Short mmCIF file of C-alpha atoms and ligand atoms in Angstrom, two decimals:
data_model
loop_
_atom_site.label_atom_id
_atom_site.label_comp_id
_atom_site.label_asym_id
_atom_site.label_seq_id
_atom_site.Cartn_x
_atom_site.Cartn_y
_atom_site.Cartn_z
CA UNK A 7 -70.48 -141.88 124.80
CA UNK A 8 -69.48 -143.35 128.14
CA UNK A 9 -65.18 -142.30 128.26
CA UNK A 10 -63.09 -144.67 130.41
CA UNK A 11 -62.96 -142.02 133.00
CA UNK A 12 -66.40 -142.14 133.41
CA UNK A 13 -66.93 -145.82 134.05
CA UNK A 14 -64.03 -145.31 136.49
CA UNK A 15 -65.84 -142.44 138.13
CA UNK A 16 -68.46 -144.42 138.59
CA UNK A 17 -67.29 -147.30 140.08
CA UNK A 18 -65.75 -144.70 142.78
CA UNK A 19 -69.54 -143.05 142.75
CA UNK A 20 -70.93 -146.22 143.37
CA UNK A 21 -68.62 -146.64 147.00
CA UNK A 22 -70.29 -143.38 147.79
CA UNK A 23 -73.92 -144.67 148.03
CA UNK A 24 -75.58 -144.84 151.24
CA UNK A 25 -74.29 -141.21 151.98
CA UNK A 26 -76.47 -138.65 152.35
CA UNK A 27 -74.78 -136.05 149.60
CA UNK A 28 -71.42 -136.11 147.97
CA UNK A 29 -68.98 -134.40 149.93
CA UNK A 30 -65.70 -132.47 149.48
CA UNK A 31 -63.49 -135.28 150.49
CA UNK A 32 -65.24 -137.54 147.52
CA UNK A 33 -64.91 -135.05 144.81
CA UNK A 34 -60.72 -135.57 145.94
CA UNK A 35 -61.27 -139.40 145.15
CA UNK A 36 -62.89 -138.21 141.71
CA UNK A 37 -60.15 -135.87 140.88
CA UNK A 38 -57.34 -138.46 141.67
CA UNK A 39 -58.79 -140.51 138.99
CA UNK A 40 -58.80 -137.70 136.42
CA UNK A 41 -55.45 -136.79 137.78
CA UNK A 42 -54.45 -140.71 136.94
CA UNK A 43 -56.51 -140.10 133.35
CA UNK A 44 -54.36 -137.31 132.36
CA UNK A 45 -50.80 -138.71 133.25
CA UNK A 46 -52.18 -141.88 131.81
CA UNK A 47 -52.46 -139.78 128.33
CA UNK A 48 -48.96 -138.30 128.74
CA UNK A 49 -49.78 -134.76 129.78
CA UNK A 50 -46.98 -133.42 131.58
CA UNK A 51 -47.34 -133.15 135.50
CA UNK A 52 -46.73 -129.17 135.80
CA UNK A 53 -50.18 -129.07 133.27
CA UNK A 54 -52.24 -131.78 135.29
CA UNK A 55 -51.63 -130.30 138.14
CA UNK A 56 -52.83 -126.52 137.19
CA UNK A 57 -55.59 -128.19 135.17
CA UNK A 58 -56.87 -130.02 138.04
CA UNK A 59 -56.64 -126.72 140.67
CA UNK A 60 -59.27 -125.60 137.85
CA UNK A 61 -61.43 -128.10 137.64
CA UNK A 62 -61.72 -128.58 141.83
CA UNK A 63 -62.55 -124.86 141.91
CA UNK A 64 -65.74 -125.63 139.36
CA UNK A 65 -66.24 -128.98 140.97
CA UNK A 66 -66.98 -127.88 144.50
CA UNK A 67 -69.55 -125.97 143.50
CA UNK A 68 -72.98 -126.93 143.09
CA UNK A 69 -72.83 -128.85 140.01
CA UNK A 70 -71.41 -131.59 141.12
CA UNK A 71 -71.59 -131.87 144.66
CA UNK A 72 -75.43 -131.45 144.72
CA UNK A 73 -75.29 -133.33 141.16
CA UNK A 74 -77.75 -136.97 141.44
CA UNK A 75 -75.04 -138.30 138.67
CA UNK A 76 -71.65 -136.75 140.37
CA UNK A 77 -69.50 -138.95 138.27
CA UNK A 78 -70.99 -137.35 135.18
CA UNK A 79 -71.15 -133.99 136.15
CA UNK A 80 -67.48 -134.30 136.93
CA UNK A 81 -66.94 -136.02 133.39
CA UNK A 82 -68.62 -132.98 131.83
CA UNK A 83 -66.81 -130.43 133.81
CA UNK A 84 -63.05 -131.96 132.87
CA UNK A 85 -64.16 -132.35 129.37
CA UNK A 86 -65.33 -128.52 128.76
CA UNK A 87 -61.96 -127.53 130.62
CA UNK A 88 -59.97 -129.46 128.44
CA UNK A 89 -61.62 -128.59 125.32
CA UNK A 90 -61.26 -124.78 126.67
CA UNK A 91 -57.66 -125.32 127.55
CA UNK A 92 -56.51 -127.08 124.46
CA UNK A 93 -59.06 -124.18 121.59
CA UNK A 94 -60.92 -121.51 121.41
CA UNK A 95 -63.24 -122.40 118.11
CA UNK A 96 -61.73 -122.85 115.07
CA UNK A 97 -58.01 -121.68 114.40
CA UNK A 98 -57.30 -121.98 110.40
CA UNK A 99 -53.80 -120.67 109.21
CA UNK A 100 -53.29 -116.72 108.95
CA UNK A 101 -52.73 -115.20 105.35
CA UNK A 102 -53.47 -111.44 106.05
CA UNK A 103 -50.06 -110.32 104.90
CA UNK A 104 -48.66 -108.69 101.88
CA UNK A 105 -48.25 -111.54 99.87
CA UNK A 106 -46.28 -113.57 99.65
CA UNK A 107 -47.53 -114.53 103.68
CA UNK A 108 -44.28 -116.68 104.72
CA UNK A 109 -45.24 -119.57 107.21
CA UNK A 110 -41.89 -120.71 109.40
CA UNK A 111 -41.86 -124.77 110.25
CA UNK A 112 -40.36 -125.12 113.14
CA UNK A 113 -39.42 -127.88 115.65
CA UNK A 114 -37.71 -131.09 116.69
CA UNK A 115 -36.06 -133.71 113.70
CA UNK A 116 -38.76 -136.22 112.75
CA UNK A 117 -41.66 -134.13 114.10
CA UNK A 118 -42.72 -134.07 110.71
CA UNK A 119 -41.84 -130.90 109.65
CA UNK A 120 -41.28 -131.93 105.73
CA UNK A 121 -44.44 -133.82 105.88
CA UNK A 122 -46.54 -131.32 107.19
CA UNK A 123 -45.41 -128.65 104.81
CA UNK A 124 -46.61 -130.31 102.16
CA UNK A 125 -49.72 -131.21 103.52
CA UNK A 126 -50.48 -127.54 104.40
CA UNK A 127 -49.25 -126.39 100.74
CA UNK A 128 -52.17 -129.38 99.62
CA UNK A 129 -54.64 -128.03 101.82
CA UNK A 130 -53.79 -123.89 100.56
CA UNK A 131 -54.32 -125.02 97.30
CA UNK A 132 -57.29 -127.16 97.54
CA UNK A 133 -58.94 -125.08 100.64
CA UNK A 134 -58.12 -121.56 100.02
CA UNK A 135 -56.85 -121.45 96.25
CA UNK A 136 -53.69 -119.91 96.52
CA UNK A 137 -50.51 -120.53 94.67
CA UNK A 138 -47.77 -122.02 96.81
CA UNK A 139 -44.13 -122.17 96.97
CA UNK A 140 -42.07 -124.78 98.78
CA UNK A 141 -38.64 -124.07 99.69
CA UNK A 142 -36.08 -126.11 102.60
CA UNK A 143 -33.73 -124.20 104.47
CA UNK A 144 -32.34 -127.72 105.85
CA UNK A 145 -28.68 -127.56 104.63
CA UNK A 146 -27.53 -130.31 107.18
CA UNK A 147 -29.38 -133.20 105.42
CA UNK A 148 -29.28 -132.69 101.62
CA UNK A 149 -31.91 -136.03 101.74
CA UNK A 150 -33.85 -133.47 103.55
CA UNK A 151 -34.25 -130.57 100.31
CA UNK A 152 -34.78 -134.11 98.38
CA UNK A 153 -37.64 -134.75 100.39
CA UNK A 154 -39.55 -131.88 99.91
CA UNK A 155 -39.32 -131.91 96.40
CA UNK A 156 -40.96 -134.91 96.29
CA UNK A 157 -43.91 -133.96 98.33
CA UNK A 158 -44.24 -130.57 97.31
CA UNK A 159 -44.41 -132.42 93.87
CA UNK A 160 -47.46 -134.72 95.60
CA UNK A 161 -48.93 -131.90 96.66
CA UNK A 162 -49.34 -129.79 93.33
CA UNK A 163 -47.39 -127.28 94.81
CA UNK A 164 -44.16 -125.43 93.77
CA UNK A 165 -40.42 -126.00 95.09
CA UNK A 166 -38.14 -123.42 94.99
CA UNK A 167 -34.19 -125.12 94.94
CA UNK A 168 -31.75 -124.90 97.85
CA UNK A 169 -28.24 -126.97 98.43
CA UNK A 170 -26.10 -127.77 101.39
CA UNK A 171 -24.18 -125.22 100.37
CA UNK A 172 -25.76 -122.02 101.26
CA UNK A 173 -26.65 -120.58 104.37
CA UNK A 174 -29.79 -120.84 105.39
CA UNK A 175 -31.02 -117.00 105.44
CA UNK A 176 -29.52 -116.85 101.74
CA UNK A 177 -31.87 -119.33 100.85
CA UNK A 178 -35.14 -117.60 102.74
CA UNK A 179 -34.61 -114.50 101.21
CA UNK A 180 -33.73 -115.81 97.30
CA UNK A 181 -36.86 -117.95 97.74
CA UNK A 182 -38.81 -114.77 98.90
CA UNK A 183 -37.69 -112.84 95.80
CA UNK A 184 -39.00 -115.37 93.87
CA UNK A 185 -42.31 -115.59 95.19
CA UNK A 186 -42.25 -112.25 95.20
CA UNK A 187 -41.44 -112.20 91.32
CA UNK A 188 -44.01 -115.02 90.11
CA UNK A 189 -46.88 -113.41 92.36
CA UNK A 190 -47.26 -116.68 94.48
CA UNK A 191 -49.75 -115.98 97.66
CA UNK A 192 -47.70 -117.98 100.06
CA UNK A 193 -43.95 -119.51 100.88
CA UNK A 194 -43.62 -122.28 102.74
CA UNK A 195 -40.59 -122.58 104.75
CA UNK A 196 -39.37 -125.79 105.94
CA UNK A 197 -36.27 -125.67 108.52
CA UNK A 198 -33.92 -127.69 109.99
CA UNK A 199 -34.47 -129.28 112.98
CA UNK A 200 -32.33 -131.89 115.96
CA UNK A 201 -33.10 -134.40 117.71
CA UNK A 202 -32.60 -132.58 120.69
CA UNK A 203 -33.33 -128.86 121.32
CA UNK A 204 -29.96 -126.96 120.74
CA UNK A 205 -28.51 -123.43 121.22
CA UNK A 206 -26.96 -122.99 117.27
CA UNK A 207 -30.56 -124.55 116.18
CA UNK A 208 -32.38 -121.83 117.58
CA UNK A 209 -30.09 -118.80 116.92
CA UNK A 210 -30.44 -120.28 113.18
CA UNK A 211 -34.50 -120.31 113.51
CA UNK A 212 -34.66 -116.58 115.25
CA UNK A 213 -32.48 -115.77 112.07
CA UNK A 214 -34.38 -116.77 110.08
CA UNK A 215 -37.59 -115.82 111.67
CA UNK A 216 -35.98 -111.91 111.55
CA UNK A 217 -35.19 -112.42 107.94
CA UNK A 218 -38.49 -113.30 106.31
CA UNK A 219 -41.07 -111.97 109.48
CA UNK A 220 -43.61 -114.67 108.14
CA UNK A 221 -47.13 -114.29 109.24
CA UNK A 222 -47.07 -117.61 110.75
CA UNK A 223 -44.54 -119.58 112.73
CA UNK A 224 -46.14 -123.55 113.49
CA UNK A 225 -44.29 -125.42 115.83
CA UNK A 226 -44.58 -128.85 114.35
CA UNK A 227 -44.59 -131.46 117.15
CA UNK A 228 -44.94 -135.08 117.53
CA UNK A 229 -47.91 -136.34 119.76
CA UNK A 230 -46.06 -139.67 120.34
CA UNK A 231 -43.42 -137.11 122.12
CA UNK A 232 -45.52 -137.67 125.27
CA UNK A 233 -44.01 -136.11 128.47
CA UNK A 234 -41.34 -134.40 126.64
CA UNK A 235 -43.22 -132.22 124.42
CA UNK A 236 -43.44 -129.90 127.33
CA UNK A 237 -39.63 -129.29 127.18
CA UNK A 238 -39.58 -128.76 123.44
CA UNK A 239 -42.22 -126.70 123.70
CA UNK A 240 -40.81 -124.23 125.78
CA UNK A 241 -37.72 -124.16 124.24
CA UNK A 242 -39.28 -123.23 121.08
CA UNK A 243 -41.74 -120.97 122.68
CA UNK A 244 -38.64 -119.07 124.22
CA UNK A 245 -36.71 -118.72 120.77
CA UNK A 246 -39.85 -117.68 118.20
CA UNK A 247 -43.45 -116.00 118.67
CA UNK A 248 -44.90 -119.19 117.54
CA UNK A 249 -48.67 -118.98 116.06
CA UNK A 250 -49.18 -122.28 116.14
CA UNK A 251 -49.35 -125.75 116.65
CA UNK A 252 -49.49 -128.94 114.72
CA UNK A 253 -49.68 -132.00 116.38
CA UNK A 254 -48.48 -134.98 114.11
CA UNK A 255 -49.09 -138.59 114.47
CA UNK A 256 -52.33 -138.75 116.08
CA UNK A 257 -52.76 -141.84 114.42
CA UNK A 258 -50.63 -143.31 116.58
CA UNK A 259 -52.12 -145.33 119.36
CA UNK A 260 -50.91 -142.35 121.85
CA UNK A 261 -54.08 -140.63 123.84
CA UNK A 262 -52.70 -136.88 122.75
CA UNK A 263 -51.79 -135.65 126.20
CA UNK A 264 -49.06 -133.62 124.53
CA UNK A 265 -51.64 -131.32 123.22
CA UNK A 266 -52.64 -129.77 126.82
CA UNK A 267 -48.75 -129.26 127.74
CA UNK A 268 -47.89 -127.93 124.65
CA UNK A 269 -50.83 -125.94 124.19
CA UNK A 270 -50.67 -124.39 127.93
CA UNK A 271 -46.88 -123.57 127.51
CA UNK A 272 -46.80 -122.11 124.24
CA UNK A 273 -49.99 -120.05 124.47
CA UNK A 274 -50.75 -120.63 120.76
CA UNK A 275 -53.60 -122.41 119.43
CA UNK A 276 -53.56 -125.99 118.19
CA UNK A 277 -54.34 -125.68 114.54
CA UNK A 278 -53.82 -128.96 112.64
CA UNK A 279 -53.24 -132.74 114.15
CA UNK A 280 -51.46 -134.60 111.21
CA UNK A 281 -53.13 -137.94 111.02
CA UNK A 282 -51.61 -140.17 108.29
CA UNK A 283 -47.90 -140.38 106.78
CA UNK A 284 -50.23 -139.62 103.20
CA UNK A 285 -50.71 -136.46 102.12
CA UNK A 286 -54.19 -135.65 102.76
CA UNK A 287 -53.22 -136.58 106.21
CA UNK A 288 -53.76 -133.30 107.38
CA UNK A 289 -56.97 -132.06 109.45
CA UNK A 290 -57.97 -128.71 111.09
CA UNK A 291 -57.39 -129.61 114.86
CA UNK A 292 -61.09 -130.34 116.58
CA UNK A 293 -60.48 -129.47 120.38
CA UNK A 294 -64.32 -130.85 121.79
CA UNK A 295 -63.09 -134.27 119.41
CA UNK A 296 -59.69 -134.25 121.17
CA UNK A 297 -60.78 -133.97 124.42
CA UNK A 298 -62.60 -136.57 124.54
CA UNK A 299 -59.61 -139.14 123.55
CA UNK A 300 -57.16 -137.89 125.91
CA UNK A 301 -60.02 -138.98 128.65
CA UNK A 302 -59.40 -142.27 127.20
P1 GDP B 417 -39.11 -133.73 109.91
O1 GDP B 417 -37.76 -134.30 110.22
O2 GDP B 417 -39.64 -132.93 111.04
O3 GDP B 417 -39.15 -133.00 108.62
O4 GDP B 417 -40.09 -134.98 109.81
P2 GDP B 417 -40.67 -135.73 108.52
O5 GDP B 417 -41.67 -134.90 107.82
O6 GDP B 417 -39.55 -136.27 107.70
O7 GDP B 417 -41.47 -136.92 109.23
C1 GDP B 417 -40.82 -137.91 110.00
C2 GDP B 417 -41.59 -139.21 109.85
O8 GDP B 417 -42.86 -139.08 110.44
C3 GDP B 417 -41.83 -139.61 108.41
O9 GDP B 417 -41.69 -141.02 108.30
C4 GDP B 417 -43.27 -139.18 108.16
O10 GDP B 417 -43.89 -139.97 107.16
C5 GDP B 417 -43.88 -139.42 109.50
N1 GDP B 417 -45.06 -138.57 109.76
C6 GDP B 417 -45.18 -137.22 109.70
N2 GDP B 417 -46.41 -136.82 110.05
C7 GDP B 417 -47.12 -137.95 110.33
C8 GDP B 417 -48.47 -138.23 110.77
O11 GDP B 417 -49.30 -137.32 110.99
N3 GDP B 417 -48.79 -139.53 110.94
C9 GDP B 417 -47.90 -140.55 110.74
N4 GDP B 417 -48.30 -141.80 110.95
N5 GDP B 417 -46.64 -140.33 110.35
C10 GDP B 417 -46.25 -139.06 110.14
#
């Protein structure tokens, strides 16, 4: 299917008849309008500008200089780069622990941290049969603990009970003996988060992250984020070994930019886009699909 770069490309391709072959200084004029592609999808400009030193080092080779379609040879290039950039095959959630394998939610306030935890207890369940416990280590918004109950409810799953009144690590480790005690496979934790990256946030998360050493840690973040995923990212990045990404919202009408910059910063694989507020909204992250919409 013909993307929006590519009719662009070819419009540009089209100026270039009449020349004898394509030359170096037209495969710049291509690349600006992938450059304009990728900022137009809310990558961040650190990311579009690495991505595109790769892409001009493939580009000025054969295949698309000496290419009879060099809009569509470029096309094809960028999109195998991005797909490469943003996965490598599938990346479904890690288990291989003594159970019960702890998976640490992490990230920004209304990333949809809750959400997603229930979805991913739905999809343990359904996909991989294992017996789930819920459990929220959010003791700055009691509405928060509320909230999971209700979707951990939704999602068949189990919730373990926490209240504004403990501290958070109190909580991790009383919901860990109980796992531990009713033989569940895996414990969900869901954490607090800000609306803005902060230093007692993170000390609380690495705390945590020390007490339970989960098997996963997701960074949960919001694709609508756009350019300032990348700073969220890092900050997260710096503060936990994160082993993964979830990118919420894709049904929004954003083109999913944030999942190159948060992908290249972090170094962990995308693993699920969330892509409905329901509870089956939840699908295993399809780099080759992705690709193709943050081409536009
Ligand atoms: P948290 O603060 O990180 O726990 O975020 P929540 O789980 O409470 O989610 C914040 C809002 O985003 C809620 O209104 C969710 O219904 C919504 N949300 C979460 N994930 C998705 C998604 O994939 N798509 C859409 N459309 N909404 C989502």
């Amino acid at each position: 299917m013909a993307s929006a770069l590519t009719d662009r490309l070819s419009r540009l391709v089209k100026t270039m008849r009449g020349q004898a072959r394509i030359t170096e200084s037209n495969v710049q004029d291509m690349l600006r309008e992938v450059r304009m592609a990728l900022l137009e999808a809310d990558v961040a400009l650190p990311v579009v500008r690495d991505f595109i030193a790769r892409v001009k080092e493939k580009a000025l080779g054969q295949e698309v200089v000496g290419s009879l379609n060099p809009g569509q040879a470029l096309v094809g290039i960028v999109n195998k780069e991005l797909a490469a950039t943003m996965g490598e095959g599938v990346a479904d959630i890690n288990l291989a622990a003594q159970p019960p394998a702890v998976i640490l939610m992490a990230g920004l306030q209304g990333a949809g941290k809750t959400t997603t935890t229930a979805k991913l207890a739905k999809h343990l369940i359904e996909r991989r049969r294992k017996k789930v416990l819920t459990v929220s280590a959010d003791v700055y918004r009691p509405a928060a603990i509320e909230q999971l109950k209700t979707v951990t409810k939704q999602a068949g799953a189990e919730w373990f009970p926490s209240a504004p009144n403990q501290q958070p690590r109190d909580i991790a480790l009383a919901a860990l003996d109980h796992a531990r005690r009713h033989y569940f496979d895996v414990l969900l934790v869901d954490t607090a988060g800000r609306l803005a990256i902060d230093e007692a946030l993170m000390a609380e998360i690495r705390d945590l992250h020390a007490t339970l050493k989960p098997v996963e840690t997701l960074f949960v973040v919001d694709a609508m984020q756009g350019q300032d995923a990348i700073n969220t990212a890092r900050a997260f990045k710096e503060a936990l070994p994160l082993t993964g990404i979830v990118l919420t919202k894709l049904d929004g009408d954003s083109r999913g930019g944030a999942a190159l910059s948060v992908r290249q910063v972090t170094g962990a694989p995308i693993k699920f886009a969330g892509v409905s507020e329901k509870i089956d909204g939840l699908e295993v992250f399809d780099a080759e699909r992705h690709a193709g919409r943050v081409l536009g």
